[in-house]
Amino acid sequence: MGSEQQYIELYEQAREMIIKHAPESMNVVRDQAFEDFKAQGFPSKKVERYKYTDIQKLFEPDFGVNINRLQIPVDPYEAFHCDVPNLSTSLYFVVNDMFYHDEKPKGHLPEGVVIGSMRDNPELVSKYYTKLAKTGEDAITALNTMLAQDGMLVYVPKNVKVDRAIQVINILKATPQNAQRVVPDLMVNRRVLIVLEEGAEIKMLFCDHAADDRNFLATQVIEAYVGENASLDLYCMEETHHKNVRVSNVYIDQQANSRVNHNVITLHNGITRNKLDLTFSGEGAECQCYGCVIADKQQHVDNNTLIVHKVPHCNSQELYKYVLDDKSTGAFAGRVLVEHGAQKTTSQMTNQNLIATKEARMYTQPMLEIYADDVKCAHGSTVGQLNDAALFYMRQRGISLQEAKVLLQNAFINEVIDHMQLEPLRDRLHYLVEKRFRGELNKCSGCKLCK
C-alpha cells in the first residue's frame, strides 16, 4: 500500500462528515467508490495509460481537504475582471469545488436550461451521475467520487440551443474564512455533469486559475452525455502556476448524428494529467479533439485519449501540438479503438511536437486498434526542433534570434488555435500564446482572456 493509504484512512475517519455536507444523489455511490479505490490503489507507471506520469508521487503530500465546507472569502468578480460582453459569455464561478451562488450571471438562459449546483437538482443527478465515469475502472475517478461533495450540473433540454457561450472560472484558493492560518497544501475534487438531450446545443469554456501562491492538487471528473443530433463545444484552459497539480478525467458519450468539439489548452501549469474517454454509441456522430500545450521550466503535461468507435459511420479527428522549452516534459498517448461491426469509420490522429532545448523531453504514443475491414484510419507523430534554415533566413533580414524563435513557435501552434470554433476565444488565444512565448505570461493574475 502506497500513498493511497492516507485517503483510505481519511474516508474511514471522516465518512459521516463527508456525507453530511453532500446530497443523497452523490452519497448513494460513495461507499462503492471507496471500495473500488481501496481495491485498485493509485496506478503505478506500469499501468499502460499512466506510464508517463507518477500518480502515486503526486498524491503523497498531506493535502488538506475542505470536508466541513468552510466558506472561502473571495469575490471572483473583483479578482477576475472578465469583460463578458466582449467574450460573449455567461459567466459562472466555481471556488475550489463549490459552485458560487452569490451573484447570478448576466444574460438570460433559454427556458428549461439548468446551470447550477448538483445538490439543487437531485433528480437529474441521480439519473446520470457516474453512469459514464465508472469507479471500478479508474482509481482517480473512484477517489474523486468518494470525496466530491458537490459539483456543477449543465442540462439542456430537447431541441434547445444556448446561443451565448457558458464560461466557468475554476478558482483555487486556500484561505478559509476566519482562518487562523493559511492552509499550505489544499486538495479539491471538482465534478461536472453535462447532459444534452436530443437536438440540444451548447458551448462551454472552463478556465482554471489559482488565486493563492500555494500548493494545490485538483482532481476533476467531467461526464458529458450528448444526445442524438446534439452539439457540444467543450474548451478546457489551464493558466495556473508551477505549484498546481491537475488530474482531470473527461468522459463523453455521443448518440447518433451528434457533434463534439473538445479542446484542451495548457498555457501555464505545474503538473497536468488529462484523460479523455470518448465513445460513439450512435451512427453518424463525429468529434474533433484538439490540444495545445506550451511548457517550460520543470512543467509536465500528459494528455491521454481513448476514442471508441462502437458503431458504423462515425468520424473522429485528433490534433495535439506541444511546444516544450527548458527542462519541461510532455506526453501524448492516443488510442483509437474500432470495434467489430463499426464499418465506414473515419479516423485521423496527429501529434506534432516542437522541442526548443536539449533538456526538454517528449513521449508520444499514437495507437490504432481496428476490428473492422471497411475503414479509413491513420495516425502519425513527429518530434523536431526549430528549423535552422528558417531561423537563418529570418536573421538575414534583421530579425533577432529570440524574435525569430517566437514567430516560428507561434506559427507552429496556431494551427490548433485556428481550428477552435469559438471565435472570441480564438482571437484571445492568439494574443495569449504570443505573450506566453515572450515570457510575459508566467503566472495567473486574473482572467487574461479578456485583458
JSON list of C-alpha atoms in Angstrom, two decimals, residues 50-204:
[
{"chain": "A", "resi": 50, "resn": "TYR", "atom": "CA", "xyz": [-0.46, 6.08, -16.64]},
{"chain": "A", "resi": 51, "resn": "LYS", "atom": "CA", "xyz": [3.07, 5.23, -17.77]},
{"chain": "A", "resi": 52, "resn": "TYR", "atom": "CA", "xyz": [4.18, 8.84, -18.31]},
{"chain": "A", "resi": 53, "resn": "THR", "atom": "CA", "xyz": [3.02, 10.39, -15.01]},
{"chain": "A", "resi": 54, "resn": "ASP", "atom": "CA", "xyz": [3.87, 9.19, -11.48]},
{"chain": "A", "resi": 55, "resn": "ILE", "atom": "CA", "xyz": [0.40, 9.41, -9.93]},
{"chain": "A", "resi": 56, "resn": "GLN", "atom": "CA", "xyz": [1.44, 7.87, -6.62]},
{"chain": "A", "resi": 57, "resn": "LYS", "atom": "CA", "xyz": [4.07, 10.55, -6.10]},
{"chain": "A", "resi": 58, "resn": "LEU", "atom": "CA", "xyz": [1.61, 13.35, -6.91]},
{"chain": "A", "resi": 59, "resn": "PHE", "atom": "CA", "xyz": [-0.71, 12.23, -4.12]},
{"chain": "A", "resi": 60, "resn": "GLU", "atom": "CA", "xyz": [1.99, 11.61, -1.49]},
{"chain": "A", "resi": 61, "resn": "PRO", "atom": "CA", "xyz": [1.89, 15.06, 0.21]},
{"chain": "A", "resi": 62, "resn": "ASP", "atom": "CA", "xyz": [-0.52, 15.57, 3.10]},
{"chain": "A", "resi": 63, "resn": "PHE", "atom": "CA", "xyz": [-3.06, 17.82, 1.40]},
{"chain": "A", "resi": 64, "resn": "GLY", "atom": "CA", "xyz": [-5.85, 19.44, 3.36]},
{"chain": "A", "resi": 65, "resn": "VAL", "atom": "CA", "xyz": [-9.42, 18.76, 2.24]},
{"chain": "A", "resi": 66, "resn": "ASN", "atom": "CA", "xyz": [-12.30, 21.15, 2.99]},
{"chain": "A", "resi": 67, "resn": "ILE", "atom": "CA", "xyz": [-14.67, 18.47, 4.24]},
{"chain": "A", "resi": 68, "resn": "ASN", "atom": "CA", "xyz": [-16.54, 20.88, 6.53]},
{"chain": "A", "resi": 69, "resn": "ARG", "atom": "CA", "xyz": [-17.28, 23.10, 3.52]},
{"chain": "A", "resi": 70, "resn": "LEU", "atom": "CA", "xyz": [-15.81, 26.24, 5.10]},
{"chain": "A", "resi": 71, "resn": "GLN", "atom": "CA", "xyz": [-16.58, 29.38, 3.12]},
{"chain": "A", "resi": 72, "resn": "ILE", "atom": "CA", "xyz": [-13.68, 30.80, 1.15]},
{"chain": "A", "resi": 73, "resn": "PRO", "atom": "CA", "xyz": [-13.62, 34.64, 1.22]},
{"chain": "A", "resi": 74, "resn": "VAL", "atom": "CA", "xyz": [-13.24, 35.52, -2.43]},
{"chain": "A", "resi": 75, "resn": "ASP", "atom": "CA", "xyz": [-15.08, 37.95, -4.66]},
{"chain": "A", "resi": 76, "resn": "PRO", "atom": "CA", "xyz": [-14.46, 36.38, -8.07]},
{"chain": "A", "resi": 77, "resn": "TYR", "atom": "CA", "xyz": [-15.86, 39.38, -9.93]},
{"chain": "A", "resi": 78, "resn": "GLU", "atom": "CA", "xyz": [-13.29, 41.54, -8.19]},
{"chain": "A", "resi": 79, "resn": "ALA", "atom": "CA", "xyz": [-10.43, 39.08, -8.57]},
{"chain": "A", "resi": 80, "resn": "PHE", "atom": "CA", "xyz": [-11.08, 38.29, -12.23]},
{"chain": "A", "resi": 81, "resn": "HIS", "atom": "CA", "xyz": [-12.11, 41.25, -14.36]},
{"chain": "A", "resi": 82, "resn": "CYS", "atom": "CA", "xyz": [-13.66, 39.35, -17.25]},
{"chain": "A", "resi": 83, "resn": "ASP", "atom": "CA", "xyz": [-15.13, 41.54, -19.97]},
{"chain": "A", "resi": 84, "resn": "VAL", "atom": "CA", "xyz": [-18.15, 39.30, -20.53]},
{"chain": "A", "resi": 85, "resn": "PRO", "atom": "CA", "xyz": [-19.74, 41.21, -23.44]},
{"chain": "A", "resi": 86, "resn": "ASN", "atom": "CA", "xyz": [-16.53, 41.11, -25.47]},
{"chain": "A", "resi": 87, "resn": "LEU", "atom": "CA", "xyz": [-16.19, 37.37, -24.98]},
{"chain": "A", "resi": 88, "resn": "SER", "atom": "CA", "xyz": [-19.96, 36.89, -25.43]},
{"chain": "A", "resi": 89, "resn": "THR", "atom": "CA", "xyz": [-20.29, 34.51, -22.48]},
{"chain": "A", "resi": 90, "resn": "SER", "atom": "CA", "xyz": [-22.47, 33.95, -19.45]},
{"chain": "A", "resi": 91, "resn": "LEU", "atom": "CA", "xyz": [-20.01, 33.83, -16.56]},
{"chain": "A", "resi": 92, "resn": "TYR", "atom": "CA", "xyz": [-20.12, 31.34, -13.68]},
{"chain": "A", "resi": 93, "resn": "PHE", "atom": "CA", "xyz": [-17.62, 30.60, -10.91]},
{"chain": "A", "resi": 94, "resn": "VAL", "atom": "CA", "xyz": [-16.53, 27.51, -9.01]},
{"chain": "A", "resi": 95, "resn": "VAL", "atom": "CA", "xyz": [-14.40, 28.29, -5.93]},
{"chain": "A", "resi": 96, "resn": "ASN", "atom": "CA", "xyz": [-12.26, 25.21, -5.38]},
{"chain": "A", "resi": 97, "resn": "ASP", "atom": "CA", "xyz": [-15.07, 22.65, -5.72]},
{"chain": "A", "resi": 98, "resn": "MET", "atom": "CA", "xyz": [-18.03, 24.76, -4.60]},
{"chain": "A", "resi": 99, "resn": "PHE", "atom": "CA", "xyz": [-20.47, 26.36, -7.05]},
{"chain": "A", "resi": 100, "resn": "TYR", "atom": "CA", "xyz": [-20.57, 30.13, -6.45]},
{"chain": "A", "resi": 101, "resn": "HIS", "atom": "CA", "xyz": [-24.18, 31.18, -5.80]},
{"chain": "A", "resi": 102, "resn": "ASP", "atom": "CA", "xyz": [-23.79, 34.76, -4.59]},
{"chain": "A", "resi": 103, "resn": "GLU", "atom": "CA", "xyz": [-24.47, 36.51, -7.89]},
{"chain": "A", "resi": 104, "resn": "LYS", "atom": "CA", "xyz": [-26.41, 35.49, -10.96]},
{"chain": "A", "resi": 105, "resn": "PRO", "atom": "CA", "xyz": [-24.59, 35.70, -14.30]},
{"chain": "A", "resi": 106, "resn": "LYS", "atom": "CA", "xyz": [-25.51, 38.29, -16.87]},
{"chain": "A", "resi": 107, "resn": "GLY", "atom": "CA", "xyz": [-27.66, 37.06, -19.73]},
{"chain": "A", "resi": 108, "resn": "HIS", "atom": "CA", "xyz": [-30.87, 35.04, -19.88]},
{"chain": "A", "resi": 109, "resn": "LEU", "atom": "CA", "xyz": [-30.83, 31.27, -20.29]},
{"chain": "A", "resi": 110, "resn": "PRO", "atom": "CA", "xyz": [-33.43, 29.63, -22.56]},
{"chain": "A", "resi": 111, "resn": "GLU", "atom": "CA", "xyz": [-36.38, 28.02, -20.84]},
{"chain": "A", "resi": 112, "resn": "GLY", "atom": "CA", "xyz": [-35.58, 24.66, -19.30]},
{"chain": "A", "resi": 113, "resn": "VAL", "atom": "CA", "xyz": [-31.80, 25.08, -19.26]},
{"chain": "A", "resi": 114, "resn": "VAL", "atom": "CA", "xyz": [-30.23, 24.32, -15.89]},
{"chain": "A", "resi": 115, "resn": "ILE", "atom": "CA", "xyz": [-26.78, 25.53, -14.86]},
{"chain": "A", "resi": 116, "resn": "GLY", "atom": "CA", "xyz": [-26.12, 25.22, -11.17]},
{"chain": "A", "resi": 117, "resn": "SER", "atom": "CA", "xyz": [-25.15, 23.09, -8.22]},
{"chain": "A", "resi": 118, "resn": "MET", "atom": "CA", "xyz": [-25.71, 19.33, -8.23]},
{"chain": "A", "resi": 119, "resn": "ARG", "atom": "CA", "xyz": [-27.28, 19.50, -4.79]},
{"chain": "A", "resi": 120, "resn": "ASP", "atom": "CA", "xyz": [-30.09, 21.67, -6.17]},
{"chain": "A", "resi": 121, "resn": "ASN", "atom": "CA", "xyz": [-31.05, 19.19, -8.92]},
{"chain": "A", "resi": 122, "resn": "PRO", "atom": "CA", "xyz": [-31.21, 15.71, -7.34]},
{"chain": "A", "resi": 123, "resn": "GLU", "atom": "CA", "xyz": [-33.45, 14.03, -9.93]},
{"chain": "A", "resi": 124, "resn": "LEU", "atom": "CA", "xyz": [-31.21, 14.85, -12.90]},
{"chain": "A", "resi": 125, "resn": "VAL", "atom": "CA", "xyz": [-28.08, 13.99, -10.97]},
{"chain": "A", "resi": 126, "resn": "SER", "atom": "CA", "xyz": [-29.44, 10.63, -9.84]},
{"chain": "A", "resi": 127, "resn": "LYS", "atom": "CA", "xyz": [-30.34, 9.72, -13.42]},
{"chain": "A", "resi": 128, "resn": "TYR", "atom": "CA", "xyz": [-26.90, 10.39, -14.95]},
{"chain": "A", "resi": 129, "resn": "TYR", "atom": "CA", "xyz": [-24.26, 10.59, -12.20]},
{"chain": "A", "resi": 130, "resn": "THR", "atom": "CA", "xyz": [-21.40, 8.02, -12.54]},
{"chain": "A", "resi": 131, "resn": "LYS", "atom": "CA", "xyz": [-23.09, 6.23, -15.46]},
{"chain": "A", "resi": 132, "resn": "LEU", "atom": "CA", "xyz": [-20.09, 7.11, -17.67]},
{"chain": "A", "resi": 133, "resn": "ALA", "atom": "CA", "xyz": [-17.38, 7.58, -15.04]},
{"chain": "A", "resi": 134, "resn": "LYS", "atom": "CA", "xyz": [-17.05, 4.01, -13.80]},
{"chain": "A", "resi": 135, "resn": "THR", "atom": "CA", "xyz": [-15.30, 3.96, -10.42]},
{"chain": "A", "resi": 136, "resn": "GLY", "atom": "CA", "xyz": [-14.28, 0.35, -10.86]},
{"chain": "A", "resi": 137, "resn": "GLU", "atom": "CA", "xyz": [-12.23, 1.18, -13.96]},
{"chain": "A", "resi": 138, "resn": "ASP", "atom": "CA", "xyz": [-10.14, 4.15, -12.82]},
{"chain": "A", "resi": 139, "resn": "ALA", "atom": "CA", "xyz": [-8.71, 4.94, -9.38]},
{"chain": "A", "resi": 140, "resn": "ILE", "atom": "CA", "xyz": [-8.68, 8.72, -9.88]},
{"chain": "A", "resi": 141, "resn": "THR", "atom": "CA", "xyz": [-12.37, 8.65, -10.81]},
{"chain": "A", "resi": 142, "resn": "ALA", "atom": "CA", "xyz": [-13.06, 6.48, -7.75]},
{"chain": "A", "resi": 143, "resn": "LEU", "atom": "CA", "xyz": [-11.15, 8.87, -5.47]},
{"chain": "A", "resi": 144, "resn": "ASN", "atom": "CA", "xyz": [-12.99, 11.89, -6.86]},
{"chain": "A", "resi": 145, "resn": "THR", "atom": "CA", "xyz": [-16.37, 10.16, -6.49]},
{"chain": "A", "resi": 146, "resn": "MET", "atom": "CA", "xyz": [-15.70, 9.14, -2.90]},
{"chain": "A", "resi": 147, "resn": "LEU", "atom": "CA", "xyz": [-14.59, 12.64, -1.81]},
{"chain": "A", "resi": 148, "resn": "ALA", "atom": "CA", "xyz": [-16.56, 15.08, -4.02]},
{"chain": "A", "resi": 149, "resn": "GLN", "atom": "CA", "xyz": [-19.35, 16.79, -2.04]},
{"chain": "A", "resi": 150, "resn": "ASP", "atom": "CA", "xyz": [-20.91, 18.92, -4.76]},
{"chain": "A", "resi": 151, "resn": "GLY", "atom": "CA", "xyz": [-20.50, 19.66, -8.41]},
{"chain": "A", "resi": 152, "resn": "MET", "atom": "CA", "xyz": [-21.77, 21.63, -11.38]},
{"chain": "A", "resi": 153, "resn": "LEU", "atom": "CA", "xyz": [-24.74, 20.48, -13.44]},
{"chain": "A", "resi": 154, "resn": "VAL", "atom": "CA", "xyz": [-25.38, 21.65, -17.02]},
{"chain": "A", "resi": 155, "resn": "TYR", "atom": "CA", "xyz": [-28.64, 20.44, -18.55]},
{"chain": "A", "resi": 156, "resn": "VAL", "atom": "CA", "xyz": [-30.02, 21.48, -21.95]},
{"chain": "A", "resi": 157, "resn": "PRO", "atom": "CA", "xyz": [-33.45, 20.06, -22.88]},
{"chain": "A", "resi": 158, "resn": "LYS", "atom": "CA", "xyz": [-34.56, 18.73, -26.25]},
{"chain": "A", "resi": 159, "resn": "ASN", "atom": "CA", "xyz": [-34.01, 21.00, -29.28]},
{"chain": "A", "resi": 160, "resn": "VAL", "atom": "CA", "xyz": [-32.86, 23.95, -27.15]},
{"chain": "A", "resi": 161, "resn": "LYS", "atom": "CA", "xyz": [-29.91, 25.97, -28.39]},
{"chain": "A", "resi": 162, "resn": "VAL", "atom": "CA", "xyz": [-27.89, 28.08, -25.93]},
{"chain": "A", "resi": 163, "resn": "ASP", "atom": "CA", "xyz": [-26.60, 30.89, -28.13]},
{"chain": "A", "resi": 164, "resn": "ARG", "atom": "CA", "xyz": [-24.37, 32.57, -25.57]},
{"chain": "A", "resi": 165, "resn": "ALA", "atom": "CA", "xyz": [-21.30, 30.55, -24.60]},
{"chain": "A", "resi": 166, "resn": "ILE", "atom": "CA", "xyz": [-21.05, 29.47, -20.95]},
{"chain": "A", "resi": 167, "resn": "GLN", "atom": "CA", "xyz": [-17.75, 30.40, -19.28]},
{"chain": "A", "resi": 168, "resn": "VAL", "atom": "CA", "xyz": [-16.84, 28.74, -15.98]},
{"chain": "A", "resi": 169, "resn": "ILE", "atom": "CA", "xyz": [-13.92, 30.12, -13.95]},
{"chain": "A", "resi": 170, "resn": "ASN", "atom": "CA", "xyz": [-12.44, 27.49, -11.61]},
{"chain": "A", "resi": 171, "resn": "ILE", "atom": "CA", "xyz": [-10.68, 29.42, -8.84]},
{"chain": "A", "resi": 172, "resn": "LEU", "atom": "CA", "xyz": [-8.23, 27.73, -6.48]},
{"chain": "A", "resi": 173, "resn": "LYS", "atom": "CA", "xyz": [-7.96, 29.48, -3.11]},
{"chain": "A", "resi": 174, "resn": "ALA", "atom": "CA", "xyz": [-6.56, 28.12, 0.15]},
{"chain": "A", "resi": 175, "resn": "THR", "atom": "CA", "xyz": [-7.61, 30.63, 2.83]},
{"chain": "A", "resi": 176, "resn": "PRO", "atom": "CA", "xyz": [-10.88, 29.76, 4.66]},
{"chain": "A", "resi": 177, "resn": "GLN", "atom": "CA", "xyz": [-12.99, 32.48, 6.25]},
{"chain": "A", "resi": 178, "resn": "ASN", "atom": "CA", "xyz": [-11.89, 33.43, 9.81]},
{"chain": "A", "resi": 179, "resn": "ALA", "atom": "CA", "xyz": [-8.92, 31.07, 9.49]},
{"chain": "A", "resi": 180, "resn": "GLN", "atom": "CA", "xyz": [-6.09, 31.49, 11.98]},
{"chain": "A", "resi": 181, "resn": "ARG", "atom": "CA", "xyz": [-3.57, 30.30, 9.40]},
{"chain": "A", "resi": 182, "resn": "VAL", "atom": "CA", "xyz": [-3.35, 29.71, 5.70]},
{"chain": "A", "resi": 183, "resn": "VAL", "atom": "CA", "xyz": [-3.61, 26.08, 4.65]},
{"chain": "A", "resi": 184, "resn": "PRO", "atom": "CA", "xyz": [-0.25, 25.32, 2.97]},
{"chain": "A", "resi": 185, "resn": "ASP", "atom": "CA", "xyz": [-1.49, 22.50, 0.72]},
{"chain": "A", "resi": 186, "resn": "LEU", "atom": "CA", "xyz": [-5.07, 22.04, -0.47]},
{"chain": "A", "resi": 187, "resn": "MET", "atom": "CA", "xyz": [-6.79, 19.28, -2.39]},
{"chain": "A", "resi": 188, "resn": "VAL", "atom": "CA", "xyz": [-10.03, 19.95, -4.26]},
{"chain": "A", "resi": 189, "resn": "ASN", "atom": "CA", "xyz": [-12.30, 17.48, -6.05]},
{"chain": "A", "resi": 190, "resn": "ARG", "atom": "CA", "xyz": [-14.33, 19.09, -8.83]},
{"chain": "A", "resi": 191, "resn": "ARG", "atom": "CA", "xyz": [-17.23, 17.36, -10.50]},
{"chain": "A", "resi": 192, "resn": "VAL", "atom": "CA", "xyz": [-19.12, 18.39, -13.66]},
{"chain": "A", "resi": 193, "resn": "LEU", "atom": "CA", "xyz": [-22.16, 16.71, -15.21]},
{"chain": "A", "resi": 194, "resn": "ILE", "atom": "CA", "xyz": [-23.27, 17.84, -18.70]},
{"chain": "A", "resi": 195, "resn": "VAL", "atom": "CA", "xyz": [-26.50, 16.49, -20.22]},
{"chain": "A", "resi": 196, "resn": "LEU", "atom": "CA", "xyz": [-27.61, 17.47, -23.72]},
{"chain": "A", "resi": 197, "resn": "GLU", "atom": "CA", "xyz": [-30.88, 15.98, -24.86]},
{"chain": "A", "resi": 198, "resn": "GLU", "atom": "CA", "xyz": [-31.79, 15.36, -28.49]},
{"chain": "A", "resi": 199, "resn": "GLY", "atom": "CA", "xyz": [-31.06, 18.34, -30.75]},
{"chain": "A", "resi": 200, "resn": "ALA", "atom": "CA", "xyz": [-29.59, 20.48, -27.93]},
{"chain": "A", "resi": 201, "resn": "GLU", "atom": "CA", "xyz": [-26.58, 22.76, -28.43]},
{"chain": "A", "resi": 202, "resn": "ILE", "atom": "CA", "xyz": [-24.17, 24.49, -26.04]},
{"chain": "A", "resi": 203, "resn": "LYS", "atom": "CA", "xyz": [-20.64, 25.91, -25.98]},
{"chain": "A", "resi": 204, "resn": "MET", "atom": "CA", "xyz": [-18.70, 25.70, -22.71]}
]
